[in-house]
Tab-separated table of C-alpha atoms in Angstrom:
chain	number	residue	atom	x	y	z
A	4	UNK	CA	-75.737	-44.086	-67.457
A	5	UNK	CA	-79.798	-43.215	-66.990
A	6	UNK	CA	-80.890	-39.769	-65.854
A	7	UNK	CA	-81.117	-41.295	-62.003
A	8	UNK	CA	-77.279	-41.448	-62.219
A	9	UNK	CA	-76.474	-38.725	-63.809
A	10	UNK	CA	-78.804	-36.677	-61.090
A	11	UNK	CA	-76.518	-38.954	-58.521
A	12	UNK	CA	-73.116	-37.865	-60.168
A	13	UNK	CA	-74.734	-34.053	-60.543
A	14	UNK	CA	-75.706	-34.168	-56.639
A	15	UNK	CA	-71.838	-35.531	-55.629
A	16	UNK	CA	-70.442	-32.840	-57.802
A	17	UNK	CA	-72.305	-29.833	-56.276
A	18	UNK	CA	-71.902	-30.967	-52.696
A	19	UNK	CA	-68.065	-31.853	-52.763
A	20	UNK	CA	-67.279	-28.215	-54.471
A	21	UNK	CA	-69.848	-26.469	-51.638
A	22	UNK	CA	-69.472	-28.603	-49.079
A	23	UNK	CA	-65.628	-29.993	-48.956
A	24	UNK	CA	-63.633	-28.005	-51.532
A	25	UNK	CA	-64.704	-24.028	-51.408
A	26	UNK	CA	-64.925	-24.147	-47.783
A	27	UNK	CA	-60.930	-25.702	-47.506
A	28	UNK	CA	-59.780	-22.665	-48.959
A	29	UNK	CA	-62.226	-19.530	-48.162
A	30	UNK	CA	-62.794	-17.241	-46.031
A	31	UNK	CA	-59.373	-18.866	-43.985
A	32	UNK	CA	-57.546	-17.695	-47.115
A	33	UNK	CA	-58.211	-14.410	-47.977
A	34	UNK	CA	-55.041	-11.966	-47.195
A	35	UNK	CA	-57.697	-8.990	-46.024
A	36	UNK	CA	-54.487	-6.666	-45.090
A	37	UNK	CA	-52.429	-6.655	-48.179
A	38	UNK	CA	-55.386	-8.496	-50.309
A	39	UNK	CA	-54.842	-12.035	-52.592
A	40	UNK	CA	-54.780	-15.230	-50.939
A	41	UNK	CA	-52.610	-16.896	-48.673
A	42	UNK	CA	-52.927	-20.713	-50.440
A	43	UNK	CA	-49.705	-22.609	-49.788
A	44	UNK	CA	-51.162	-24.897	-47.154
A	45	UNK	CA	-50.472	-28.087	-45.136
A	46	UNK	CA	-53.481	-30.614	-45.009
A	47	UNK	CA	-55.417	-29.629	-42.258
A	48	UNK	CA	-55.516	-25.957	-44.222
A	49	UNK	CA	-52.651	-24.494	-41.760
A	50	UNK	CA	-50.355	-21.895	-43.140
A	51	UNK	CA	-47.421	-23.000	-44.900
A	52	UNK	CA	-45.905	-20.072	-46.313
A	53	UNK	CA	-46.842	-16.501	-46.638
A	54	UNK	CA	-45.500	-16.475	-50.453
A	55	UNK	CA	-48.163	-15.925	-53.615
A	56	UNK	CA	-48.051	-17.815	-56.883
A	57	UNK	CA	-49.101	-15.354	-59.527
A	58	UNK	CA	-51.175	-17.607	-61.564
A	59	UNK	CA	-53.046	-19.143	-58.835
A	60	UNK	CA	-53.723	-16.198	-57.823
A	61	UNK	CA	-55.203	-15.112	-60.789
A	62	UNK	CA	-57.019	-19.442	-60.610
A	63	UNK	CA	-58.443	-18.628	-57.278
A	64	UNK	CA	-60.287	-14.876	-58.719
A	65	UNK	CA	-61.530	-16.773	-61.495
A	66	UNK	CA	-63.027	-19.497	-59.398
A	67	UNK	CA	-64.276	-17.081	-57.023
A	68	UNK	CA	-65.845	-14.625	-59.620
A	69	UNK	CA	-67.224	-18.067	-61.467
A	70	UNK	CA	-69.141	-19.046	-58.364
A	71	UNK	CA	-70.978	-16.122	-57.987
A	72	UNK	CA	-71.739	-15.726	-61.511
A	73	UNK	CA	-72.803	-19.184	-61.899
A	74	UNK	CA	-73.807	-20.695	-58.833
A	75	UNK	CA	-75.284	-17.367	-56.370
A	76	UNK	CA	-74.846	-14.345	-55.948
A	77	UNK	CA	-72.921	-14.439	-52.423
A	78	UNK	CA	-71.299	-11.423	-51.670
A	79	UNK	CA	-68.710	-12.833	-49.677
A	80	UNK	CA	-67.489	-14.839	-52.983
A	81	UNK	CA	-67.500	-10.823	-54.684
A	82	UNK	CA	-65.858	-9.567	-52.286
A	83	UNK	CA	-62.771	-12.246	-52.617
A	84	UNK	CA	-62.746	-12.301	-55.948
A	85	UNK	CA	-62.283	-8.235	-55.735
A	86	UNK	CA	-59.473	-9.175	-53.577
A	87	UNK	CA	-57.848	-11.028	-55.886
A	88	UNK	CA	-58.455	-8.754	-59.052
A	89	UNK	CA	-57.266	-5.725	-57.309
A	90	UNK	CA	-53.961	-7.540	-55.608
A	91	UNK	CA	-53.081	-9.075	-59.672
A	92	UNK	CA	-53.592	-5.628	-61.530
A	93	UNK	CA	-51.498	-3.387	-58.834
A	94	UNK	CA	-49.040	-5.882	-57.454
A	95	UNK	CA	-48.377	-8.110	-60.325
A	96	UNK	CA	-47.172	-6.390	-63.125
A	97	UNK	CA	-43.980	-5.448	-63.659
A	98	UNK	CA	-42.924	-1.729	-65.792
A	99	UNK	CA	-43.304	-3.603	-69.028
A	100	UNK	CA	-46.491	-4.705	-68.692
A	101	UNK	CA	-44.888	-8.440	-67.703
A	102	UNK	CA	-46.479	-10.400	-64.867
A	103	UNK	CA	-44.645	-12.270	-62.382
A	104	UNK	CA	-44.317	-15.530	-61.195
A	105	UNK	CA	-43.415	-15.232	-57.530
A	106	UNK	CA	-44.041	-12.610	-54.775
A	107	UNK	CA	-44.315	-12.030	-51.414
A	108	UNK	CA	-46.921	-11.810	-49.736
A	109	UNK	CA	-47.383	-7.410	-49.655
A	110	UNK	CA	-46.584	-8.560	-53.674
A	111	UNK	CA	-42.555	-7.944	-53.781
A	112	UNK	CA	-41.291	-9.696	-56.933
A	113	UNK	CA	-39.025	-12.962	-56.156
A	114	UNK	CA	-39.505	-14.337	-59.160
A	115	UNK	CA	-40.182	-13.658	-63.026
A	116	UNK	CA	-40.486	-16.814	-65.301
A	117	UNK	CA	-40.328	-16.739	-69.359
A	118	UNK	CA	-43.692	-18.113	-69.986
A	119	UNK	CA	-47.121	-15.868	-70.078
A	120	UNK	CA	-49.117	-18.337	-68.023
A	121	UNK	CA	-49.936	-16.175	-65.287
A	122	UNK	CA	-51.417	-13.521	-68.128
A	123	UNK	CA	-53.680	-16.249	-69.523
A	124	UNK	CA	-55.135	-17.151	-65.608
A	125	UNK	CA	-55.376	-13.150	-64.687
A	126	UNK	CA	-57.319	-13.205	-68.275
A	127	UNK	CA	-59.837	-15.286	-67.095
A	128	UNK	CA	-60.111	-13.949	-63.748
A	129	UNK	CA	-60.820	-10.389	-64.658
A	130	UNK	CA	-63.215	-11.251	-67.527
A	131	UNK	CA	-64.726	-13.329	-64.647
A	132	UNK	CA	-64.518	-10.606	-62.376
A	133	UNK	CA	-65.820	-7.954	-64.604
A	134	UNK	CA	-69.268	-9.824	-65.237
A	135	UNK	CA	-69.487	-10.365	-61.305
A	136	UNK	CA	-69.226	-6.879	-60.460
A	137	UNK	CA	-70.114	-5.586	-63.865
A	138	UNK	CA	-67.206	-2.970	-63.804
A	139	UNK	CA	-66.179	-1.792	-67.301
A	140	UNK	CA	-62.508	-1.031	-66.606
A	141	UNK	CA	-61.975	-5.403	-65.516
A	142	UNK	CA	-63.440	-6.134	-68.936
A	143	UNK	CA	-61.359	-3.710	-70.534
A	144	UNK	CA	-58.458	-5.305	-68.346
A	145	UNK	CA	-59.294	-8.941	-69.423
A	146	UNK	CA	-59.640	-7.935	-73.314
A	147	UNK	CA	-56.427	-6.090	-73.067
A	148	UNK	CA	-54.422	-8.649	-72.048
A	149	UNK	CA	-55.657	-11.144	-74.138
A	150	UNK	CA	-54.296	-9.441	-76.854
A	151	UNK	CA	-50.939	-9.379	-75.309
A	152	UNK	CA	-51.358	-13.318	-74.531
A	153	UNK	CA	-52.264	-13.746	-77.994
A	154	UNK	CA	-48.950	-11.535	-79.302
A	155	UNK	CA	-46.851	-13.999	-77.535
A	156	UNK	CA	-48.454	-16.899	-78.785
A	157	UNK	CA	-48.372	-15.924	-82.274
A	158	UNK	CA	-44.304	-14.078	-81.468
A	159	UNK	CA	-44.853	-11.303	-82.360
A	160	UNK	CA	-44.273	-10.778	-78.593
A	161	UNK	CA	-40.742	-12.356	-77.991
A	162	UNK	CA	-40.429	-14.599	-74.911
A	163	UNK	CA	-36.594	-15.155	-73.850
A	164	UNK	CA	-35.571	-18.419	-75.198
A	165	UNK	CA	-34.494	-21.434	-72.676
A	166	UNK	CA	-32.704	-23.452	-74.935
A	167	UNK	CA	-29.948	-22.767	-77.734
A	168	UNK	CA	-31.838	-22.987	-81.254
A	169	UNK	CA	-30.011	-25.760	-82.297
A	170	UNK	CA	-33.111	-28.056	-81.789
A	171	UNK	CA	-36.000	-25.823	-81.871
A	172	UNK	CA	-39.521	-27.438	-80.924
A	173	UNK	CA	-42.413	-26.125	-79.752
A	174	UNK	CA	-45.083	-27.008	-77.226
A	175	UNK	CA	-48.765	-28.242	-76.815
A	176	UNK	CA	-48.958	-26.269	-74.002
A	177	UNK	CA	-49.699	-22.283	-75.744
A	178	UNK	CA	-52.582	-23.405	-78.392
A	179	UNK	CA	-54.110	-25.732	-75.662
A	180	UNK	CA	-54.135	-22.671	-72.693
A	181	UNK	CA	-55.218	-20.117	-75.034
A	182	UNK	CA	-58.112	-22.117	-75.970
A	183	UNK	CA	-59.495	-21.963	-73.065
A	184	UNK	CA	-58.666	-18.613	-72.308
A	185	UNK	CA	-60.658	-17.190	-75.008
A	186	UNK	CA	-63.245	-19.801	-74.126
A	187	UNK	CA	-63.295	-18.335	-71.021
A	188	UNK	CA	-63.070	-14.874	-72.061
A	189	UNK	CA	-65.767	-15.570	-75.191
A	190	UNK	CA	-68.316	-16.869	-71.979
A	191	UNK	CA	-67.896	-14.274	-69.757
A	192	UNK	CA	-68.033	-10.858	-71.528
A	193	UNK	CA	-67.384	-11.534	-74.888
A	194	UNK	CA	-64.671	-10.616	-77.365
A	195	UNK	CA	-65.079	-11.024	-81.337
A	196	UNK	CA	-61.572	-12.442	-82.200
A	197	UNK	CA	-62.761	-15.580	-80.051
A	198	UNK	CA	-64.038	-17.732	-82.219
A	199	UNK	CA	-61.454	-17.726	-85.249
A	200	UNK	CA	-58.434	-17.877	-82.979
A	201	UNK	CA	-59.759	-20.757	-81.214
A	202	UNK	CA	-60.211	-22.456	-84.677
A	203	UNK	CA	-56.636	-21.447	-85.214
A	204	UNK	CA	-55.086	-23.249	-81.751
A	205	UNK	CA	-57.349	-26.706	-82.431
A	206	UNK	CA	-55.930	-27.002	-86.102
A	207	UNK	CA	-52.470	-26.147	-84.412
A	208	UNK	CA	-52.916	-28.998	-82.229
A	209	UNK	CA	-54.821	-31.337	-84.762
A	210	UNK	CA	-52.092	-31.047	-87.343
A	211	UNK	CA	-48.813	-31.039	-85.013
A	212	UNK	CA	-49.252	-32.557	-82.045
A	213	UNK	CA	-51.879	-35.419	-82.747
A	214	UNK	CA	-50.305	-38.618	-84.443
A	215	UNK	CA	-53.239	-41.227	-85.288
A	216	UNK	CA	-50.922	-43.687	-87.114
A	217	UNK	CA	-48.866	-44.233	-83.533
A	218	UNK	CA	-52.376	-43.044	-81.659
A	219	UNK	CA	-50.927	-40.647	-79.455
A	220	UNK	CA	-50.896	-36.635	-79.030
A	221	UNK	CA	-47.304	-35.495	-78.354
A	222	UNK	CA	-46.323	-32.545	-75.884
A	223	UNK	CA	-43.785	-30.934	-78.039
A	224	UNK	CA	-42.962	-31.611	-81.668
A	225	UNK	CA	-40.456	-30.391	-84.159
A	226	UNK	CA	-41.050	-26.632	-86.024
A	227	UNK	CA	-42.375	-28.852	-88.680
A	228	UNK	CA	-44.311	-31.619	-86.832
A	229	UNK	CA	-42.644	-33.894	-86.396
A	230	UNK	CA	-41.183	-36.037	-83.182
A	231	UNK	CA	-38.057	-35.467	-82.258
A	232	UNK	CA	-36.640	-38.823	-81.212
A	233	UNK	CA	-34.636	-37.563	-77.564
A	234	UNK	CA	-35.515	-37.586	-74.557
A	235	UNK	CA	-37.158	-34.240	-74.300
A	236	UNK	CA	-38.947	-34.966	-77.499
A	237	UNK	CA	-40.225	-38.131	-76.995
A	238	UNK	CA	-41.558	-37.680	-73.345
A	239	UNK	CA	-45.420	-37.467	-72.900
A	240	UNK	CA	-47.615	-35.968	-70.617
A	241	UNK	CA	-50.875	-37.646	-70.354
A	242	UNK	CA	-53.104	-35.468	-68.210
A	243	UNK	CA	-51.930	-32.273	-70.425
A	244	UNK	CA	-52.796	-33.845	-73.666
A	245	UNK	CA	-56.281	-34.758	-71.809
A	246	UNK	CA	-57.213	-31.492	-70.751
A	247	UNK	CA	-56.892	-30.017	-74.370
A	248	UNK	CA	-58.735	-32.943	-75.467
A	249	UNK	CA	-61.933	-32.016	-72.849
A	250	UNK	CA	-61.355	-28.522	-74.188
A	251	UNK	CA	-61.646	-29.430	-77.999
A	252	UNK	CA	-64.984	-31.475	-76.194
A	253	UNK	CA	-66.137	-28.383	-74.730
A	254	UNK	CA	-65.891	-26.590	-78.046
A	255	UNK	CA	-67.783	-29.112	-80.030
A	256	UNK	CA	-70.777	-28.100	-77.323
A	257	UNK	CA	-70.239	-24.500	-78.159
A	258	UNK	CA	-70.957	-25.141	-81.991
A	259	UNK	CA	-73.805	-27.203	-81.403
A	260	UNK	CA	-71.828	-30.682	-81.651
A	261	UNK	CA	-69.275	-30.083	-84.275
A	262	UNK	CA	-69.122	-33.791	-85.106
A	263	UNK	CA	-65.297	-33.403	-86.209
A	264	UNK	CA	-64.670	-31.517	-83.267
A	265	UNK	CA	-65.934	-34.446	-81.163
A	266	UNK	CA	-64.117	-37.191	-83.207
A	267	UNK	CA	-61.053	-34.803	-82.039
A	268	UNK	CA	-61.406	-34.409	-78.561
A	269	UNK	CA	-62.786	-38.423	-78.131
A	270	UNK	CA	-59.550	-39.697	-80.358
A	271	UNK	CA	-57.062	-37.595	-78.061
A	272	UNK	CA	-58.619	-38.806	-74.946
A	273	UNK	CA	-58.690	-42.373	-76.035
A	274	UNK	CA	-55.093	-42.399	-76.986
A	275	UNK	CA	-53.683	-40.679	-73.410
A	276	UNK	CA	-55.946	-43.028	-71.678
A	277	UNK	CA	-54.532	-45.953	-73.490
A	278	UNK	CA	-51.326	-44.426	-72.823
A	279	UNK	CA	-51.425	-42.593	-69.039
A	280	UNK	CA	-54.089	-45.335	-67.548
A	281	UNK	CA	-52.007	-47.233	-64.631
A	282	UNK	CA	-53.723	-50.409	-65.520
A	283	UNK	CA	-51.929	-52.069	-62.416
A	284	UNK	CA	-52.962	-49.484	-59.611
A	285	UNK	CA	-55.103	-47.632	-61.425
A	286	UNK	CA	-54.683	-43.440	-62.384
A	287	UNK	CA	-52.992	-41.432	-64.754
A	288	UNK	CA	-49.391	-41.409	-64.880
A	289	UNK	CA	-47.504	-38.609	-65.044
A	290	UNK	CA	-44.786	-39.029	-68.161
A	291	UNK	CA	-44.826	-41.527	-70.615
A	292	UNK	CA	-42.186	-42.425	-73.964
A	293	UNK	CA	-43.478	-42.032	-76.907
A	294	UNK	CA	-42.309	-44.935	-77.695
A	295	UNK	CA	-42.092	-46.647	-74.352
A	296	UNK	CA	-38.562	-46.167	-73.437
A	297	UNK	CA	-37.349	-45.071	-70.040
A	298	UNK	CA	-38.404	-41.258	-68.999
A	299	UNK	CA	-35.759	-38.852	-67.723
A	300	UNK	CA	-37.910	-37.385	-64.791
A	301	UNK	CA	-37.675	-39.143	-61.426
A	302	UNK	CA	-41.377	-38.550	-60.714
A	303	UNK	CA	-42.317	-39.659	-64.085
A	304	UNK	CA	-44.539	-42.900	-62.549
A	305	UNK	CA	-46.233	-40.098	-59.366
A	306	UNK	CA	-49.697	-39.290	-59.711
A	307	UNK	CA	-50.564	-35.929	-59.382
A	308	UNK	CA	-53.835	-34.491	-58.597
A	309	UNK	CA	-54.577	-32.415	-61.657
A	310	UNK	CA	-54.486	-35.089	-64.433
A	311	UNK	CA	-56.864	-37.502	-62.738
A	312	UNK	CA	-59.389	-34.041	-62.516
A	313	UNK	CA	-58.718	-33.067	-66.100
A	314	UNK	CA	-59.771	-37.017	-67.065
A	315	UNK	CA	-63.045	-36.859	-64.918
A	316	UNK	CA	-63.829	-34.159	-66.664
A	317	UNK	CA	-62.794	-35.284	-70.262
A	318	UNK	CA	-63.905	-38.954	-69.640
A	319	UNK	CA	-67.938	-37.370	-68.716
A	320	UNK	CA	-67.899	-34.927	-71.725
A	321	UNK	CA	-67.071	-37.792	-73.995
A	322	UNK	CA	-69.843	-39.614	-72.235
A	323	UNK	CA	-72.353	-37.065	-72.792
A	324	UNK	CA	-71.696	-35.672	-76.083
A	325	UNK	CA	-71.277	-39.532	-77.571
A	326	UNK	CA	-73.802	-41.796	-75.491
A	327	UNK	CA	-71.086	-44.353	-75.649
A	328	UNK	CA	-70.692	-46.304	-72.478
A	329	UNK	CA	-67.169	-47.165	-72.572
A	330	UNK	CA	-66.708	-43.439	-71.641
A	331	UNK	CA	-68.859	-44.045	-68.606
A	332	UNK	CA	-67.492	-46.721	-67.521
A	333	UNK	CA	-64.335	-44.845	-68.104
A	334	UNK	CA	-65.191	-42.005	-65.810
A	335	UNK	CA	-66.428	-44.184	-63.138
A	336	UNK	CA	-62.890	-45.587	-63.284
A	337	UNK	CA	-61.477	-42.293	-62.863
A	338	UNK	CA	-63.687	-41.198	-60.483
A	339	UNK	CA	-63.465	-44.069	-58.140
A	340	UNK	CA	-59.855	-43.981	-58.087
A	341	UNK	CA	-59.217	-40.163	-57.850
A	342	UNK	CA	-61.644	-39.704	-54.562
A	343	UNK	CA	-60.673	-42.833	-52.832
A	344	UNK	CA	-56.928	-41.926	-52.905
A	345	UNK	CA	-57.272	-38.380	-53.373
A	346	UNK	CA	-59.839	-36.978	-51.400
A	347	UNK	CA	-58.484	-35.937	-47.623
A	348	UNK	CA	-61.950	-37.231	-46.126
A	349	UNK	CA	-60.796	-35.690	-42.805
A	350	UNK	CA	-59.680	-31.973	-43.465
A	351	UNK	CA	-61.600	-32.082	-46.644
A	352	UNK	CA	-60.147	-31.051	-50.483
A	353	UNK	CA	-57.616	-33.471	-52.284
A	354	UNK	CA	-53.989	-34.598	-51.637
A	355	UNK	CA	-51.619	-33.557	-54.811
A	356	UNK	CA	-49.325	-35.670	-55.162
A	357	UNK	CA	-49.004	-40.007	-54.758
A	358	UNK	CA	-46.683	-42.290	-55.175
A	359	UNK	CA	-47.666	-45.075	-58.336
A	360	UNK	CA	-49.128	-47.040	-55.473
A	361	UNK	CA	-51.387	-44.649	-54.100
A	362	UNK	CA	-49.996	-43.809	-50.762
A	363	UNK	CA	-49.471	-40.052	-50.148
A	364	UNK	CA	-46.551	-38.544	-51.155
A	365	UNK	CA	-46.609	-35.509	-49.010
A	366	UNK	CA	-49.844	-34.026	-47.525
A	367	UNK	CA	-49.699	-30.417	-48.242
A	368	UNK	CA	-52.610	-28.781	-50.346
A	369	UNK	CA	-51.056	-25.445	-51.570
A	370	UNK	CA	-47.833	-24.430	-53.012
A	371	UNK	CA	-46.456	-22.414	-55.789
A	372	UNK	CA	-47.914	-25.340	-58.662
A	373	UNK	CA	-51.446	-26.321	-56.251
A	374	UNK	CA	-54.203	-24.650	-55.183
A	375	UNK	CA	-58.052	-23.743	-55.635
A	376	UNK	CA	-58.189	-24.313	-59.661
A	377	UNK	CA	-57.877	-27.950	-60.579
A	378	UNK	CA	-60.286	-30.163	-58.568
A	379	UNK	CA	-62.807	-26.572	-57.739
A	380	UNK	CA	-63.448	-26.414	-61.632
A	381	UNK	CA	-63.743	-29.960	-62.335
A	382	UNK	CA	-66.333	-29.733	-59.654
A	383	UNK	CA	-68.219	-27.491	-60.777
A	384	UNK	CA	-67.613	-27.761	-64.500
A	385	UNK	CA	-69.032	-31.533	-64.037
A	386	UNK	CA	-71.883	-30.304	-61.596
A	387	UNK	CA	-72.871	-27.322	-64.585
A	388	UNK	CA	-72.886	-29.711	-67.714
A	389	UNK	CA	-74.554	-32.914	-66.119
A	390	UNK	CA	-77.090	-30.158	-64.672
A	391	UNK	CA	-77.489	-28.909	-68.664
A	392	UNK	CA	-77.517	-32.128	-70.485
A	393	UNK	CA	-80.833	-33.221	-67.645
A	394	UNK	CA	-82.699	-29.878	-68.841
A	395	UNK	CA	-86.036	-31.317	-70.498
C-alpha cells in the first residue's frame, strides 16, 4: 500500500466511526434519568429492551471517554462518558466488591456471572474517564480495580469453579484481556506494574497456548500445556486468538518494534487466518477443531461481527509494522468482506451476526454480548495508527 492509500483507508476509518457508527448509538442512548445506556437495539436503533449489560456498559464509557481524549474535546462525549462511570461505580458493584453481569435498567442485579470481565471493561473506562475529566478519585478507581483483576488472574482471588476438577484447563481468554487492560490503563493514566505483567500474560500465551509445530494458537489448554484431545479442548476460536495476536502487535509498537514481539503477534495471526478464513464465502468463522473434526456448537460455521473487526485490525498492524504485502492484501480481504455484508448502509453501524453465507441472521444491533465496543474501536484504533505511521 503507498501513502495515497493509506490516507484513503485513514479517511474511511474516521468518517464511518463519526459519521455512521458514534452517531447509531449516542445521544439516542444515553439513560439521562437513571444514567448508563440503553444499547440493546433493533436495526433501525429502536429500543429493544430496557436491560444493561455490565461490561458494555463499562465498553461504551471507555469509548466515550476515548473519543474525547483522542479525537476532541466535545462535551457532550464527557458528559456520557460521566454517565456511564457514575451508573458502573454506584449501581454495579455488589457488597463484596463483585460486579455484575446483568441489571435492570435503575441497575437491580438479575444476574452475577463467575468471570471478572466486566472489572477489566469498567478498568478501562474509568482510567479513560479519569484523564477526560481529570478527576483523581476515577484514576484511583481504575488502579484499584486493576489490582483486584489482576488477583483473580493470578488466584489469589478465587473465582467459583464451573466444572468438576477432574479435567482442569485453563483459558486464553484472562492473559489475552488483561493485556489490554493494562495497555489501556498504562496509556491513559499510568500505573508502574504495567509493563512487567504484560510481559508476564504474552509469555503465558507464547508458551501455552501457541503450538508452531501444528501452527495454531489454542483457546484452552491443559494446566501443563498441553491439548486436551475432547471436544471442549480441541475447539478453536479464531477471532479470539486474533485479537490477542493484534494486541501482542500493539505491544511490539509500544517497545519500539520488539522484533520477537512482532514475529509473535504476525505467527498467531497467520495461523487463525489459515485456520478461521472461509475461503468459500469469505470471513472468519466462528469455531474450528483443532484438528478438523466436527465442532459441538450449532453456530460454530456463523459469522459474527467482532472477529472480522478484531482481523481488520490485526491484518493492518501486521501490514504496517512488517511492510509485507500479503498482510495488505489480507486486510483488504477482510475489509471488503466485513463492510459489504456487515455494514447496515441504511440505519448505519454493523449487523452481528450471519449465517456462513452472508445473509443476516437477525438484524438487531444491541444485546447483552453487542454493542458500541467492537467495530467503534476498530474504527478508530485503525483511523489513530494509519494517522501515526503517515506522520513525516
Amino acid at each position: 500500500m503507498d501513502q495515497k492509500q493509506l490516507q484513503s483507508l485513514a479517511d474511511f476509518y474516521k468518517k464511518q466511526l463519526l459519521e455512521d457508527t458514534v452517531p447509531f448509538w449516542f445521544p439516542r442512548s444515553y439513560d439521562e434519568e437513571n444514567g448508563g445506556y440503553l444499547l440493546m437495539r433493533d436495526a433501525d436503533g429502536s429500543l429493544l429492551d430496557t436491560d444493561k449489560a455490565v461490561w458494555i456498559q463499562g465498553r461504551a464509557c471507555w469509548l466515550l471517554a476515548t473519543l474525547y481524549n483522542t479525537v476532541e474535546p466535545r462535551q457532550e462525549w464527557l458528559d456520557g462518558a460521566k454517565l456511564g462511570y457514575d451508573f458502573l461505580l454506584n449501581k454495579c458493584f455488589d457488597e463484596h466488591g463483585k460486579m455484575y453481569f446483568h441489571v435492570d435498567q435503575e441497575g437491580t442485579p438479575l444476574r452475577m456471572r463467575r468471570y471478572f470481565f466486566s472489572e477489566t471493561f469498567a478498568v478501562i473506562a474509568f482510567a479513560a474517564y479519569a484523564k477526560a475529566s481529570g478527576d483523581p478519585q476515577a484514576a484511583k478507581n481504575a488502579r484499584d480495580l486493576f489490582g483486584v483483576c489482576m488477583e483473580y488472574a493470578e488466584g489469589e482471588r478465587k473465582i467459583e469453579p464451573k466444572f468438576e476438577n477432574t479435567r482442569p484447563t485453563k483459558g486464553i481468554g484472562i492473559p489475552m484481556i488483561m493485556i489490554n487492560t493494562a495497555q489501556q490503563l498504562r496509556e491513559t493514566i499510568g500505573d508502574s506494574r504495567c509493563d512487567s505483567a504484560i510481559e508476564g500474560w504474552i509469555k503465558e500465551i507464547e508458551t501455552n497456548f501457541v503450538k508452531d509445530d501444528i501452527r495454531c494458537v489454542m483457546e484452552q489448554v491443559a494446566l501443563d500445556g498441553s491439548i486436551v484431545d475432547h471436544i471442549e479442548g480441541r475447539t478453536l476460536n479464531p477471532g479470539h486468538a486474533i485479537e490477542g495476536a493484534w494486541f501482542i502487535l500493539h505491544e511490539a509498537l509500544y517497545r519500539n518494534k520488539d522484533p520477537k514481539l512482532i514475529d509473535l503477534g504476525c505467527r498467531m495471526l497467520d495461523y487463525m487466518w489459515e485456520r478461521g478464513w472461509d475461503k468459500e464465502h469469505g470471513g472468519i468463522l466462528y469455531f474450528r477443531d483443532v484438528y478438523n473434526k466436527p465442532v459441538q456448537e450449532y453456530w460454530q460455521d456463523m459469522k459474527f461481527w467482532w472477529p472480522q473487526n478484531e482481523t481488520i485490525i490485526a491484518t493492518l498492524l501486521a501490514y504496517l509494522v512488517t511492510k509485507d504485502e500479503k498482510y495488505a492484501e489480507m486486510h483488504q480481504q477482510i475489509h471488503d468482506y466485513a463492510y459489504t455484508h456487515f455494514h447496515d448502509k441504511e440505519h448505519g453501524e454493523w449487523f452481528g451476526y450471519l449465517h456462513r453465507d452472508g445473509k443476516v441472521a437477525q438484524p438487531a444491533k444491541g444485546n447483552l454480548f453487542k454493542g458500541p465496543f467492537h467495530l467503534p474501536r476498530q474504527e478508530w484504533y485503525c483511523w489513530m495508527t494509519l494517522t501515526k505511521f503517515m506522520k513525516p
